PDB file of C-alpha atoms in Angstrom:
ATOM      1  CA  ASP A 300      -2.474  -3.067  98.624  1.00 56.00           C
ATOM      2  CA  ALA A 301      -3.623  -6.195  96.822  1.00 61.00           C
ATOM      3  CA  LYS A 302      -6.080  -5.397  94.069  1.00 89.00           C
ATOM      4  CA  THR A 303      -9.278  -7.048  92.918  1.00 95.00           C
ATOM      5  CA  THR A 304     -10.775  -7.383  89.440  1.00 96.00           C
ATOM      6  CA  GLN A 305     -14.520  -7.604  88.864  1.00 97.00           C
ATOM      7  CA  PRO A 306     -16.710  -7.475  85.762  1.00 97.00           C
ATOM      8  CA  ASN A 307     -18.202  -4.030  85.208  1.00 97.00           C
ATOM      9  CA  SER A 308     -21.753  -5.364  85.012  1.00 97.00           C
ATOM     10  CA  MET A 309     -23.881  -8.496  85.207  1.00 98.00           C
ATOM     11  CA  GLU A 310     -27.511  -9.270  84.615  1.00 97.00           C
ATOM     12  CA  SER A 311     -29.798 -11.757  86.282  1.00 96.00           C
ATOM     13  CA  ASN A 312     -33.452 -12.728  86.406  1.00 96.00           C
ATOM     14  CA  GLU A 313     -35.546 -12.508  89.513  1.00 97.00           C
ATOM     15  CA  GLU A 314     -35.602 -15.659  91.683  1.00 96.00           C
ATOM     16  CA  GLU A 315     -32.575 -17.135  89.920  1.00 96.00           C
ATOM     17  CA  PRO A 316     -29.147 -17.612  91.524  1.00 96.00           C
ATOM     18  CA  VAL A 317     -26.417 -15.064  90.812  1.00 97.00           C
ATOM     19  CA  HIS A 318     -22.684 -15.735  90.897  1.00 98.00           C
ATOM     20  CA  LEU A 319     -20.552 -12.594  91.132  1.00 98.00           C
ATOM     21  CA  PRO A 320     -16.850 -13.295  90.465  1.00 98.00           C
ATOM     22  CA  CYS A 321     -13.804 -11.530  91.842  1.00 98.00           C
ATOM     23  CA  ASN A 322     -10.162 -12.121  90.945  1.00 97.00           C
ATOM     24  CA  HIS A 323      -7.422 -11.285  93.426  1.00 96.00           C
ATOM     25  CA  SER A 324      -4.316 -13.026  92.120  1.00 94.00           C
ATOM     26  CA  THR A 325      -1.906 -11.035  94.347  1.00 92.00           C
ATOM     27  CA  ILE A 326      -3.755 -11.787  97.591  1.00 93.00           C
ATOM     28  CA  SER A 327      -1.516 -12.195 100.646  1.00 90.00           C
ATOM     29  CA  GLY A 328      -1.882 -14.692 103.445  1.00 90.00           C
ATOM     30  CA  THR A 329      -3.382 -12.155 105.838  1.00 89.00           C
ATOM     31  CA  ASP A 330      -5.892 -10.660 103.371  1.00 92.00           C
ATOM     32  CA  TYR A 331      -9.542 -11.249 104.216  1.00 93.00           C
ATOM     33  CA  ILE A 332     -12.011 -11.082 101.315  1.00 95.00           C
ATOM     34  CA  HIS A 333     -14.870  -8.686 102.054  1.00 96.00           C
ATOM     35  CA  TRP A 334     -17.964  -7.935  99.999  1.00 97.00           C
ATOM     36  CA  TYR A 335     -20.029  -4.790 100.281  1.00 97.00           C
ATOM     37  CA  ARG A 336     -22.926  -3.679  98.128  1.00 98.00           C
ATOM     38  CA  GLN A 337     -24.369  -0.272  97.392  1.00 98.00           C
ATOM     39  CA  LEU A 338     -28.023   0.108  96.554  1.00 96.00           C
ATOM     40  CA  PRO A 339     -29.055   3.177  94.506  1.00 93.00           C
ATOM     41  CA  SER A 340     -28.783   6.406  96.517  1.00 92.00           C
ATOM     42  CA  GLN A 341     -27.557   4.511  99.597  1.00 95.00           C
ATOM     43  CA  GLY A 342     -24.235   4.074 101.334  1.00 97.00           C
ATOM     44  CA  PRO A 343     -22.429   0.742 101.001  1.00 97.00           C
ATOM     45  CA  GLU A 344     -23.558  -2.107 103.245  1.00 97.00           C
ATOM     46  CA  TYR A 345     -21.573  -5.090 104.451  1.00 95.00           C
ATOM     47  CA  VAL A 346     -22.526  -8.411 102.875  1.00 97.00           C
ATOM     48  CA  ILE A 347     -20.045 -11.084 103.924  1.00 96.00           C
ATOM     49  CA  HIS A 348     -16.363 -11.824 104.445  1.00 95.00           C
ATOM     50  CA  GLY A 349     -14.030 -14.802 104.646  1.00 95.00           C
ATOM     51  CA  LEU A 350     -10.406 -15.916 104.739  1.00 94.00           C
ATOM     52  CA  THR A 351     -10.105 -19.463 103.386  1.00 93.00           C
ATOM     53  CA  SER A 352     -13.262 -21.457 103.991  1.00 91.00           C
ATOM     54  CA  ASN A 353     -16.581 -20.903 102.283  1.00 93.00           C
ATOM     55  CA  VAL A 354     -18.953 -18.760 104.325  1.00 95.00           C
ATOM     56  CA  ASN A 355     -22.722 -18.481 104.512  1.00 96.00           C
ATOM     57  CA  ASN A 356     -24.975 -15.902 106.105  1.00 94.00           C
ATOM     58  CA  ARG A 357     -28.559 -14.753 105.689  1.00 92.00           C
ATOM     59  CA  MET A 358     -27.686 -12.487 102.792  1.00 91.00           C
ATOM     60  CA  ALA A 359     -25.337 -14.573 100.663  1.00 96.00           C
ATOM     61  CA  SER A 360     -22.647 -17.224 100.383  1.00 97.00           C
ATOM     62  CA  LEU A 361     -18.972 -16.685  99.683  1.00 98.00           C
ATOM     63  CA  ALA A 362     -17.059 -19.361  97.813  1.00 98.00           C
ATOM     64  CA  ILE A 363     -13.266 -19.006  97.977  1.00 97.00           C
ATOM     65  CA  ALA A 364     -10.983 -20.850  95.570  1.00 96.00           C
ATOM     66  CA  GLU A 365      -8.500 -23.247  97.106  1.00 95.00           C
ATOM     67  CA  ASP A 366      -5.550 -21.074  96.013  1.00 95.00           C
ATOM     68  CA  ARG A 367      -7.456 -17.958  97.210  1.00 96.00           C
ATOM     69  CA  LYS A 368      -6.751 -16.148  93.937  1.00 96.00           C
ATOM     70  CA  SER A 369     -10.446 -15.802  93.220  1.00 97.00           C
ATOM     71  CA  SER A 370     -13.779 -15.839  94.996  1.00 97.00           C
ATOM     72  CA  THR A 371     -17.461 -15.802  94.118  1.00 98.00           C
ATOM     73  CA  LEU A 372     -20.325 -14.098  95.889  1.00 98.00           C
ATOM     74  CA  ILE A 373     -23.483 -16.171  95.522  1.00 98.00           C
ATOM     75  CA  LEU A 374     -26.980 -14.771  95.857  1.00 97.00           C
ATOM     76  CA  HIS A 375     -29.185 -17.853  95.988  1.00 95.00           C
ATOM     77  CA  ARG A 376     -32.406 -16.264  94.730  1.00 95.00           C
ATOM     78  CA  ALA A 377     -32.052 -12.777  93.318  1.00 96.00           C
ATOM     79  CA  THR A 378     -34.773 -10.265  94.069  1.00 96.00           C
ATOM     80  CA  LEU A 379     -35.312  -6.823  92.589  1.00 97.00           C
ATOM     81  CA  ARG A 380     -33.954  -5.410  95.841  1.00 96.00           C
ATOM     82  CA  ASP A 381     -30.595  -7.055  95.119  1.00 97.00           C
ATOM     83  CA  ALA A 382     -29.957  -4.692  92.201  1.00 97.00           C
ATOM     84  CA  ALA A 383     -26.863  -2.819  93.350  1.00 98.00           C
ATOM     85  CA  VAL A 384     -23.143  -2.306  92.826  1.00 98.00           C
ATOM     86  CA  TYR A 385     -21.202  -5.127  94.484  1.00 98.00           C
ATOM     87  CA  TYR A 386     -17.676  -4.453  95.698  1.00 98.00           C
ATOM     88  CA  CYS A 387     -15.061  -7.119  96.401  1.00 97.00           C
ATOM     89  CA  ILE A 388     -12.440  -5.726  98.803  1.00 96.00           C
ATOM     90  CA  LEU A 389      -9.311  -7.174 100.389  1.00 93.00           C
ATOM     91  CA  ARG A 390      -8.572  -6.212 103.968  1.00 89.00           C
ATOM     92  CA  ASP A 391      -5.076  -7.015 105.210  1.00 84.00           C
ATOM     93  CA  GLU A 392      -5.562  -7.964 108.846  1.00 78.00           C
ATOM     94  CA  GLY A 393      -1.824  -8.207 109.265  1.00 73.00           C
ATOM     95  CA  ARG A 394      -1.313  -4.481 108.722  1.00 72.00           C
ATOM     96  CA  GLY A 395      -2.107  -1.521 110.885  1.00 74.00           C
ATOM     97  CA  SER A 396      -4.297   0.077 108.227  1.00 75.00           C
ATOM     98  CA  ASN A 397      -6.799  -2.754 107.967  1.00 81.00           C
ATOM     99  CA  TYR A 398      -9.627  -0.331 108.826  1.00 88.00           C
ATOM    100  CA  LYS A 399      -9.259   1.356 105.446  1.00 89.00           C
ATOM    101  CA  LEU A 400     -11.581  -0.071 102.775  1.00 92.00           C
ATOM    102  CA  THR A 401     -10.235   0.294  99.232  1.00 92.00           C
ATOM    103  CA  PHE A 402     -13.176   0.226  96.837  1.00 94.00           C
ATOM    104  CA  GLY A 403     -12.800  -0.404  93.114  1.00 92.00           C
ATOM    105  CA  LYS A 404     -15.612   0.277  90.651  1.00 92.00           C
ATOM    106  CA  GLY A 405     -17.429  -2.933  91.554  1.00 96.00           C
ATOM    107  CA  THR A 406     -19.968  -4.912  89.535  1.00 98.00           C
ATOM    108  CA  LEU A 407     -23.309  -3.342  88.687  1.00 98.00           C
ATOM    109  CA  LEU A 408     -25.908  -6.091  89.060  1.00 98.00           C
ATOM    110  CA  THR A 409     -29.178  -5.654  87.182  1.00 98.00           C
ATOM    111  CA  VAL A 410     -32.078  -7.929  88.158  1.00 97.00           C
ATOM    112  CA  ASN A 411     -34.819  -8.388  85.587  1.00 97.00           C
ATOM    113  CA  PRO A 412     -38.393  -9.087  86.727  1.00 94.00           C
TER     114      PRO A 412
ATOM    115  CA  GLY B 230     -33.534   4.137 113.396  1.00 53.00           C
ATOM    116  CA  ALA B 231     -30.230   3.218 114.959  1.00 82.00           C
ATOM    117  CA  GLY B 232     -28.102   3.588 111.839  1.00 95.00           C
ATOM    118  CA  VAL B 233     -25.505   6.191 110.846  1.00 98.00           C
ATOM    119  CA  SER B 234     -27.185   9.519 110.208  1.00 98.00           C
ATOM    120  CA  GLN B 235     -25.777  12.225 107.945  1.00 98.00           C
ATOM    121  CA  THR B 236     -27.050  15.752 107.550  1.00 98.00           C
ATOM    122  CA  PRO B 237     -27.843  17.464 105.331  1.00 98.00           C
ATOM    123  CA  SER B 238     -28.716  14.878 102.698  1.00 97.00           C
ATOM    124  CA  ASN B 239     -28.111  17.457  99.975  1.00 98.00           C
ATOM    125  CA  LYS B 240     -26.079  20.651 100.009  1.00 98.00           C
ATOM    126  CA  VAL B 241     -25.671  23.152  97.204  1.00 98.00           C
ATOM    127  CA  THR B 242     -23.090  25.864  97.764  1.00 98.00           C
ATOM    128  CA  GLU B 243     -21.322  28.493  95.744  1.00 98.00           C
ATOM    129  CA  LYS B 244     -17.681  28.211  94.809  1.00 98.00           C
ATOM    130  CA  GLY B 245     -15.490  29.702  97.515  1.00 98.00           C
ATOM    131  CA  LYS B 246     -17.947  29.163 100.353  1.00 98.00           C
ATOM    132  CA  TYR B 247     -17.396  27.162 103.545  1.00 98.00           C
ATOM    133  CA  VAL B 248     -19.456  24.032 104.281  1.00 98.00           C
ATOM    134  CA  GLU B 249     -19.901  21.663 107.200  1.00 98.00           C
ATOM    135  CA  LEU B 250     -21.185  18.122 106.866  1.00 98.00           C
ATOM    136  CA  ARG B 251     -22.373  16.274 109.963  1.00 98.00           C
ATOM    137  CA  CYS B 252     -22.255  12.596 110.881  1.00 98.00           C
ATOM    138  CA  ASP B 253     -24.016  10.895 113.795  1.00 98.00           C
ATOM    139  CA  PRO B 254     -22.509   7.417 114.196  1.00 98.00           C
ATOM    140  CA  ILE B 255     -24.141   4.382 115.741  1.00 97.00           C
ATOM    141  CA  SER B 256     -24.115   4.713 119.520  1.00 96.00           C
ATOM    142  CA  GLY B 257     -21.155   2.937 121.082  1.00 94.00           C
ATOM    143  CA  HIS B 258     -19.067   2.813 117.916  1.00 96.00           C
ATOM    144  CA  THR B 259     -15.573   4.054 118.644  1.00 95.00           C
ATOM    145  CA  ALA B 260     -14.337   4.111 115.048  1.00 95.00           C
ATOM    146  CA  LEU B 261     -15.618   6.649 112.527  1.00 97.00           C
ATOM    147  CA  TYR B 262     -14.650   7.126 108.884  1.00 97.00           C
ATOM    148  CA  TRP B 263     -15.277   9.624 106.116  1.00 98.00           C
ATOM    149  CA  TYR B 264     -15.229   8.626 102.462  1.00 98.00           C
ATOM    150  CA  ARG B 265     -15.886  10.569  99.264  1.00 98.00           C
ATOM    151  CA  GLN B 266     -17.583   9.125  96.200  1.00 98.00           C
ATOM    152  CA  SER B 267     -17.474  10.729  92.787  1.00 96.00           C
ATOM    153  CA  LEU B 268     -19.945   9.783  90.065  1.00 93.00           C
ATOM    154  CA  GLY B 269     -19.297   6.305  88.675  1.00 91.00           C
ATOM    155  CA  GLN B 270     -16.509   5.554  91.141  1.00 94.00           C
ATOM    156  CA  GLY B 271     -16.253   3.598  94.360  1.00 95.00           C
ATOM    157  CA  PRO B 272     -15.891   5.460  97.656  1.00 97.00           C
ATOM    158  CA  GLU B 273     -12.419   6.799  98.514  1.00 97.00           C
ATOM    159  CA  PHE B 274     -11.097   6.946 102.051  1.00 96.00           C
ATOM    160  CA  LEU B 275     -10.596  10.386 103.581  1.00 97.00           C
ATOM    161  CA  ILE B 276     -10.057  10.074 107.333  1.00 97.00           C
ATOM    162  CA  TYR B 277     -10.380   7.660 110.265  1.00 96.00           C
ATOM    163  CA  PHE B 278     -11.129   8.573 113.883  1.00 96.00           C
ATOM    164  CA  GLN B 279     -10.527   6.329 116.835  1.00 95.00           C
ATOM    165  CA  GLY B 280     -12.390   8.010 119.666  1.00 93.00           C
ATOM    166  CA  THR B 281     -11.763  11.743 119.533  1.00 94.00           C
ATOM    167  CA  GLY B 282      -8.497  11.639 117.628  1.00 93.00           C
ATOM    168  CA  ALA B 283      -7.857  11.444 113.906  1.00 94.00           C
ATOM    169  CA  ALA B 284      -5.755   8.291 113.646  1.00 93.00           C
ATOM    170  CA  ASP B 285      -5.304   8.545 109.879  1.00 94.00           C
ATOM    171  CA  ASP B 286      -6.059  11.618 107.767  1.00 95.00           C
ATOM    172  CA  SER B 287      -3.962  10.531 104.818  1.00 95.00           C
ATOM    173  CA  GLY B 288      -6.925  10.606 102.428  1.00 96.00           C
ATOM    174  CA  LEU B 289      -7.786  14.273 102.887  1.00 97.00           C
ATOM    175  CA  PRO B 290      -7.024  15.828  99.494  1.00 96.00           C
ATOM    176  CA  ASN B 291      -5.578  19.114 100.764  1.00 96.00           C
ATOM    177  CA  ASP B 292      -5.606  21.540 103.677  1.00 96.00           C
ATOM    178  CA  ARG B 293      -9.017  22.928 102.746  1.00 98.00           C
ATOM    179  CA  PHE B 294     -10.475  19.759 104.245  1.00 98.00           C
ATOM    180  CA  PHE B 295     -10.638  19.222 107.993  1.00 97.00           C
ATOM    181  CA  ALA B 296     -12.663  16.961 110.262  1.00 98.00           C
ATOM    182  CA  VAL B 297     -13.319  16.878 113.998  1.00 97.00           C
ATOM    183  CA  ARG B 298     -14.908  14.544 116.508  1.00 97.00           C
ATOM    184  CA  PRO B 299     -14.587  16.469 119.776  1.00 96.00           C
ATOM    185  CA  GLU B 300     -16.545  14.163 122.084  1.00 94.00           C
ATOM    186  CA  GLY B 301     -15.889  10.867 120.374  1.00 92.00           C
ATOM    187  CA  SER B 302     -19.359  10.665 118.893  1.00 95.00           C
ATOM    188  CA  VAL B 303     -20.640  13.179 116.309  1.00 98.00           C
ATOM    189  CA  SER B 304     -18.170  14.193 113.619  1.00 98.00           C
ATOM    190  CA  THR B 305     -18.110  17.195 111.309  1.00 98.00           C
ATOM    191  CA  LEU B 306     -16.293  17.368 107.988  1.00 98.00           C
ATOM    192  CA  LYS B 307     -15.384  20.947 107.126  1.00 98.00           C
ATOM    193  CA  ILE B 308     -14.460  22.203 103.684  1.00 98.00           C
ATOM    194  CA  GLN B 309     -13.108  25.714 103.206  1.00 98.00           C
ATOM    195  CA  ARG B 310     -13.082  27.718  99.953  1.00 98.00           C
ATOM    196  CA  THR B 311     -15.068  25.052  98.126  1.00 98.00           C
ATOM    197  CA  GLU B 312     -14.218  24.276  94.511  1.00 98.00           C
ATOM    198  CA  ARG B 313     -16.365  22.704  91.790  1.00 97.00           C
ATOM    199  CA  GLY B 314     -14.133  19.619  91.969  1.00 97.00           C
ATOM    200  CA  ASP B 315     -15.279  19.057  95.559  1.00 98.00           C
ATOM    201  CA  SER B 316     -18.718  18.082  94.261  1.00 98.00           C
ATOM    202  CA  ALA B 317     -19.330  14.476  95.309  1.00 98.00           C
ATOM    203  CA  VAL B 318     -21.225  12.325  97.785  1.00 98.00           C
ATOM    204  CA  TYR B 319     -19.557  12.388 101.183  1.00 98.00           C
ATOM    205  CA  LEU B 320     -20.121   9.175 103.120  1.00 98.00           C
ATOM    206  CA  CYS B 321     -19.652   8.601 106.819  1.00 98.00           C
ATOM    207  CA  ALA B 322     -19.280   5.165 108.379  1.00 98.00           C
ATOM    208  CA  SER B 323     -18.807   3.840 111.890  1.00 97.00           C
ATOM    209  CA  SER B 324     -17.792   0.536 113.426  1.00 95.00           C
ATOM    210  CA  PHE B 325     -17.620  -0.919 116.920  1.00 95.00           C
ATOM    211  CA  ASP B 326     -13.848  -0.987 116.630  1.00 90.00           C
ATOM    212  CA  ARG B 327     -11.321  -0.806 113.797  1.00 87.00           C
ATOM    213  CA  ASP B 328     -11.596  -4.531 113.071  1.00 87.00           C
ATOM    214  CA  SER B 329     -15.391  -4.735 112.858  1.00 90.00           C
ATOM    215  CA  GLU B 330     -17.640  -4.269 109.865  1.00 92.00           C
ATOM    216  CA  ALA B 331     -18.357  -0.700 108.893  1.00 95.00           C
ATOM    217  CA  PHE B 332     -21.891   0.701 108.746  1.00 96.00           C
ATOM    218  CA  PHE B 333     -22.375   3.536 106.279  1.00 97.00           C
ATOM    219  CA  GLY B 334     -24.782   6.430 106.283  1.00 97.00           C
ATOM    220  CA  GLN B 335     -26.734   7.489 103.206  1.00 97.00           C
ATOM    221  CA  GLY B 336     -24.280  10.254 102.451  1.00 97.00           C
ATOM    222  CA  THR B 337     -24.418  13.979 101.814  1.00 98.00           C
ATOM    223  CA  ARG B 338     -24.502  15.007  98.178  1.00 98.00           C
ATOM    224  CA  LEU B 339     -22.444  18.190  97.879  1.00 98.00           C
ATOM    225  CA  THR B 340     -22.782  20.292  94.755  1.00 98.00           C
ATOM    226  CA  VAL B 341     -20.519  23.300  94.283  1.00 98.00           C
ATOM    227  CA  VAL B 342     -21.801  25.736  91.644  1.00 97.00           C
TER     228      VAL B 342
END
């Protein structure tokens, strides 16, 4: 499975934008880029996903590099509730085991008041 | 609410004992997953059910672990002869189908003493 690389931790201030990077240099053509986050003492929750084009939803935006070897999750205005571990995951939709999410250690985001 | 429910939220058991962990998925979700999360790590896949059948149990660590979903809804993860190394948070997730986003429960924290 293609792997992702994320910084161990990042810090942000409340109400400022946050850009969470993810490198996936071995991404294949059928890999979708998924982001999940895990709040303290909670299970992971889906944030956003995309293939090639940038994506927006109510939670965040996903910016995907033109060569698809990296992507950035953008939180437009961080709140204290956004403090969580953020996981960047590749799901190969061309394989039969696409249901299986392979989590790394993710990025621990700290939001300062 | 209408989310994934896991019971109990915490379970302390003695080494060698048998435990059962229960998962109530979101109504109508045909796919159900179990993951295990050790401290400081991302969740690791254990097993995937499509309906009543275990479509992929490749993540179960050994034959002390078993899971069932007899009516295609509630699932139970069973661990025999528990060991201290089984201590972790066990997460259940469900999705409408194998291609849809997964919704996670809050997990059961298992401590083997």
